Every structure is written in structure tokens, then in C-alpha cells.
Tab-separated table of C-alpha atoms in Angstrom:
chain	number	residue	atom	x	y	z
A	1	UNK	CA	28.759	27.981	-4.424
A	2	UNK	CA	26.882	28.614	-1.225
A	3	UNK	CA	29.442	26.621	0.710
A	4	UNK	CA	32.301	28.350	-1.104
A	5	UNK	CA	30.942	31.779	-0.118
A	6	UNK	CA	31.244	30.769	3.501
A	7	UNK	CA	27.658	29.996	4.328
A	8	UNK	CA	26.787	28.679	7.727
A	9	UNK	CA	26.665	24.829	7.654
A	10	UNK	CA	23.392	24.721	9.581
A	11	UNK	CA	21.691	26.884	6.927
A	12	UNK	CA	22.877	24.619	4.128
A	13	UNK	CA	21.793	21.563	6.112
A	14	UNK	CA	18.366	23.089	6.796
A	15	UNK	CA	17.808	23.932	3.110
A	16	UNK	CA	19.079	20.530	1.936
A	17	UNK	CA	16.802	18.635	4.330
A	18	UNK	CA	13.730	20.594	3.234
A	19	UNK	CA	14.564	20.191	-0.446
A	20	UNK	CA	15.091	16.444	-0.021
A	21	UNK	CA	11.800	16.112	1.862
A	22	UNK	CA	9.970	17.744	-1.053
A	23	UNK	CA	11.730	15.671	-3.707
A	24	UNK	CA	11.603	12.270	-1.999
A	25	UNK	CA	8.158	11.161	-3.295
A	26	UNK	CA	9.196	11.969	-6.879
A	27	UNK	CA	12.866	10.980	-6.952
A	28	UNK	CA	13.568	8.673	-3.989
A	29	UNK	CA	16.811	7.213	-5.337
A	30	UNK	CA	18.256	10.641	-6.089
A	31	UNK	CA	17.276	11.844	-2.623
A	32	UNK	CA	18.905	8.772	-1.098
A	33	UNK	CA	22.166	9.621	-2.910
A	34	UNK	CA	21.994	13.249	-1.786
A	35	UNK	CA	21.289	12.332	1.834
A	36	UNK	CA	24.130	9.792	1.777
A	37	UNK	CA	26.569	12.306	0.215
A	38	UNK	CA	25.627	15.089	2.630
A	39	UNK	CA	25.320	12.681	5.561
A	40	UNK	CA	21.762	13.803	6.238
A	41	UNK	CA	19.869	11.307	8.347
A	42	UNK	CA	16.597	13.163	8.601
A	43	UNK	CA	14.824	11.728	5.603
A	44	UNK	CA	13.620	8.180	5.616
A	45	UNK	CA	12.983	7.585	1.924
A	46	UNK	CA	11.516	4.135	2.600
A	47	UNK	CA	9.006	5.622	5.064
A	48	UNK	CA	8.100	8.397	2.628
A	49	UNK	CA	7.484	5.837	-0.124
A	50	UNK	CA	5.398	3.725	2.266
A	51	UNK	CA	3.220	6.719	3.159
A	52	UNK	CA	2.765	7.590	-0.518
A	53	UNK	CA	1.804	3.979	-1.276
A	54	UNK	CA	-0.729	3.943	1.566
A	55	UNK	CA	-2.301	7.200	0.399
A	56	UNK	CA	-2.609	5.803	-3.123
A	57	UNK	CA	-4.187	2.659	-1.650
A	58	UNK	CA	-6.793	4.771	0.188
A	59	UNK	CA	-7.570	6.872	-2.908
A	60	UNK	CA	-7.929	3.746	-5.058
A	61	UNK	CA	-10.161	2.133	-2.441
A	62	UNK	CA	-12.427	5.201	-2.396
A	63	UNK	CA	-12.919	4.820	-6.150
A	64	UNK	CA	-13.495	1.060	-5.790
A	65	UNK	CA	-16.122	1.639	-3.088
A	66	UNK	CA	-17.871	4.245	-5.265
A	67	UNK	CA	-17.941	1.732	-8.127
A	68	UNK	CA	-19.252	-1.050	-5.848
A	69	UNK	CA	-22.030	1.211	-4.549
A	70	UNK	CA	-22.983	2.229	-8.087
A	71	UNK	CA	-23.043	-1.401	-9.278
A	72	UNK	CA	-25.099	-2.501	-6.267
A	73	UNK	CA	-27.867	-0.085	-7.310
A	74	UNK	CA	-28.579	0.533	-3.620
A	75	UNK	CA	-29.451	4.208	-3.361
A	76	UNK	CA	-28.434	4.766	0.281
A	77	UNK	CA	-26.322	1.836	1.521
A	78	UNK	CA	-25.859	1.593	5.269
A	79	UNK	CA	-22.917	-0.835	5.351
A	80	UNK	CA	-19.913	-1.601	3.195
A	81	UNK	CA	-17.958	-4.789	3.819
A	82	UNK	CA	-14.246	-4.902	3.038
A	83	UNK	CA	-12.333	-8.188	2.832
A	84	UNK	CA	-8.538	-8.039	2.739
A	85	UNK	CA	-6.332	-10.670	1.132
A	86	UNK	CA	-5.437	-13.737	3.216
A	87	UNK	CA	-1.946	-14.089	4.692
A	88	UNK	CA	-0.792	-16.668	2.116
A	89	UNK	CA	-1.278	-14.137	-0.672
A	90	UNK	CA	0.823	-11.598	1.182
A	91	UNK	CA	3.506	-14.274	1.577
A	92	UNK	CA	3.585	-14.475	-2.207
A	93	UNK	CA	3.953	-10.693	-2.480
A	94	UNK	CA	6.849	-10.761	-0.003
A	95	UNK	CA	8.558	-13.585	-1.879
A	96	UNK	CA	8.110	-11.775	-5.206
A	97	UNK	CA	10.295	-9.009	-3.816
A	98	UNK	CA	13.156	-11.542	-3.610
A	99	UNK	CA	12.489	-13.786	-6.614
A	100	UNK	CA	10.231	-14.139	-9.639
A	101	UNK	CA	10.819	-17.908	-9.763
A	102	UNK	CA	7.398	-19.548	-9.440
A	103	UNK	CA	8.867	-22.887	-8.273
A	104	UNK	CA	10.736	-21.162	-5.467
A	105	UNK	CA	7.622	-19.257	-4.369
A	106	UNK	CA	5.523	-22.443	-4.516
A	107	UNK	CA	8.028	-24.227	-2.234
A	108	UNK	CA	6.362	-22.569	0.778
A	109	UNK	CA	3.911	-25.161	2.219
A	110	UNK	CA	1.188	-22.573	2.919
A	111	UNK	CA	1.393	-21.275	-0.653
A	112	UNK	CA	1.697	-24.738	-2.243
A	113	UNK	CA	-1.448	-25.814	-0.383
A	114	UNK	CA	-3.410	-23.313	-2.521
A	115	UNK	CA	-2.401	-25.087	-5.750
A	116	UNK	CA	-3.400	-23.510	-9.061
A	117	UNK	CA	-5.034	-20.587	-7.256
A	118	UNK	CA	-1.597	-19.601	-5.922
A	119	UNK	CA	-0.117	-19.674	-9.425
A	120	UNK	CA	-2.909	-17.374	-10.676
A	121	UNK	CA	-2.231	-14.999	-7.774
A	122	UNK	CA	1.531	-15.037	-8.482
A	123	UNK	CA	0.923	-14.109	-12.117
A	124	UNK	CA	-1.550	-11.363	-11.223
A	125	UNK	CA	0.727	-9.848	-8.583
A	126	UNK	CA	3.627	-9.905	-11.038
A	127	UNK	CA	1.451	-8.250	-13.682
A	128	UNK	CA	0.346	-5.535	-11.231
A	129	UNK	CA	3.851	-5.098	-9.717
A	130	UNK	CA	2.807	-5.928	-6.158
A	131	UNK	CA	6.036	-7.094	-4.549
A	132	UNK	CA	5.834	-6.251	-0.887
A	133	UNK	CA	3.727	-6.587	2.245
A	134	UNK	CA	1.841	-3.886	4.064
A	135	UNK	CA	-0.821	-4.282	6.711
A	136	UNK	CA	-4.040	-3.565	4.802
A	137	UNK	CA	-6.277	-4.282	7.768
A	138	UNK	CA	-4.320	-1.885	9.992
A	139	UNK	CA	-4.595	0.900	7.393
A	140	UNK	CA	-8.328	0.262	7.047
A	141	UNK	CA	-8.826	0.349	10.810
A	142	UNK	CA	-6.791	3.560	11.130
A	143	UNK	CA	-8.916	5.182	8.396
A	144	UNK	CA	-12.271	3.596	9.244
A	145	UNK	CA	-13.817	6.841	10.495
A	146	UNK	CA	-12.703	8.637	7.328
A	147	UNK	CA	-14.390	6.057	5.077
A	148	UNK	CA	-17.541	6.080	7.206
A	149	UNK	CA	-17.710	9.876	7.017
A	150	UNK	CA	-16.913	9.923	3.299
A	151	UNK	CA	-19.713	7.497	2.397
A	152	UNK	CA	-22.115	7.930	5.362
A	153	UNK	CA	-21.991	4.182	5.974
A	154	UNK	CA	-20.746	1.700	8.530
A	155	UNK	CA	-17.518	0.091	7.346
A	156	UNK	CA	-17.168	-3.569	8.323
A	157	UNK	CA	-13.683	-5.034	7.906
A	158	UNK	CA	-13.034	-8.770	7.437
A	159	UNK	CA	-16.355	-10.088	8.669
A	160	UNK	CA	-16.319	-13.882	9.097
A	161	UNK	CA	-19.404	-14.211	6.922
A	162	UNK	CA	-18.451	-14.085	3.239
A	163	UNK	CA	-21.043	-11.680	1.827
A	164	UNK	CA	-21.346	-12.009	-1.938
A	165	UNK	CA	-18.234	-14.234	-1.969
A	166	UNK	CA	-16.145	-11.048	-1.868
A	167	UNK	CA	-13.674	-12.630	0.545
A	168	UNK	CA	-12.708	-14.981	-2.291
A	169	UNK	CA	-11.843	-12.207	-4.765
A	170	UNK	CA	-9.588	-10.176	-2.457
A	171	UNK	CA	-5.918	-10.001	-3.405
A	172	UNK	CA	-3.161	-7.822	-1.914
A	173	UNK	CA	-3.983	-4.106	-2.391
A	174	UNK	CA	-7.314	-5.007	-4.042
A	175	UNK	CA	-9.771	-5.916	-1.281
A	176	UNK	CA	-13.131	-7.541	-1.939
A	177	UNK	CA	-16.002	-5.079	-1.457
A	178	UNK	CA	-19.639	-5.932	-0.719
A	179	UNK	CA	-22.444	-3.410	-0.282
């Protein structure tokens, strides 16, 4: 209708871009169709989804840290240690995006080397719908000051020493946390 009435194309484009930007976190596939149909190249739906995923990761991690502090029964902790999942687990997540065939995933030498532990990780990642890689450590480093301010602690990321064996429980998107 707006187009039919003789509206200026730049106004329609401006409104469409803004509307798509607002809708993209909630309806990414629909927005992708709209942007393709209108030939709008402004919105990167993949990037928007990635940002949303990262924000959810940070919010979930805040809750996990609160729980870890509560369970530690340390009234005023000074340090929190975060251990991210090892690379071989992220390889599994990347492969799960392409296939759900366990034999095919286990054909990777680095994954196969982990044996039954890898199979448990595959099943857990499938159950939790974790099918892609993102750089957890990078996100933690970029948000380190935020976490330190939020909890009034020093945040230590991927320390060599395995405090409380928390390095061993880390899986993609669910880091091990020691207080």
C-alpha cells in the first residue's frame, strides 16, 4: 500500500530495515526471507543470532557462578576459576552441526582418542542442542571486567592447575567453575 501510494523508496527501505532489526532475534528465518525479497543487505541474521546466543551464555554463567558461590559456602570469595571445554569437545559440537552419526563423529582421531568420554559428550551435546562452535574463552576475556565487578572477585580463566577437578567437568557452553 505504501509503495502503491507513491512513497519514497528510501523511506520504505529505512522502515523495513528497522523493523527487520527488531524482529531478527525472534523470527530470524522470516527476517531472512524479507531481507532477501526486499534486497536489504543491512541485517546479518547470523550475527544477530550469535550475539543473542552470547548474551544468553553470559546470563547463564552469572547464574552458574551464583550457584557455585552459594554451594562453596564461602561468604566473600576473592577468586572464581572458570574452565572452558577443551578443543576436542568443540570439534564434536562443530561436527554435530553437519551430522548426528556417532561413527562419523568418532572418525576424527582427536575425538576417537577420548574413547567412551567422547561418546558421553556427543550424547549430552545432542540432548542439549549444542551444535556449533563459539570462542568461549574470548567471550570470557571480553567480559572479564563485568564478571569481576558483578561479583567483586578476581576471575581466573583456564588456569593450568585443575582446582576441584572443574577442568574435567567443563563441556561446551557449560564451563567448570571453582570458587
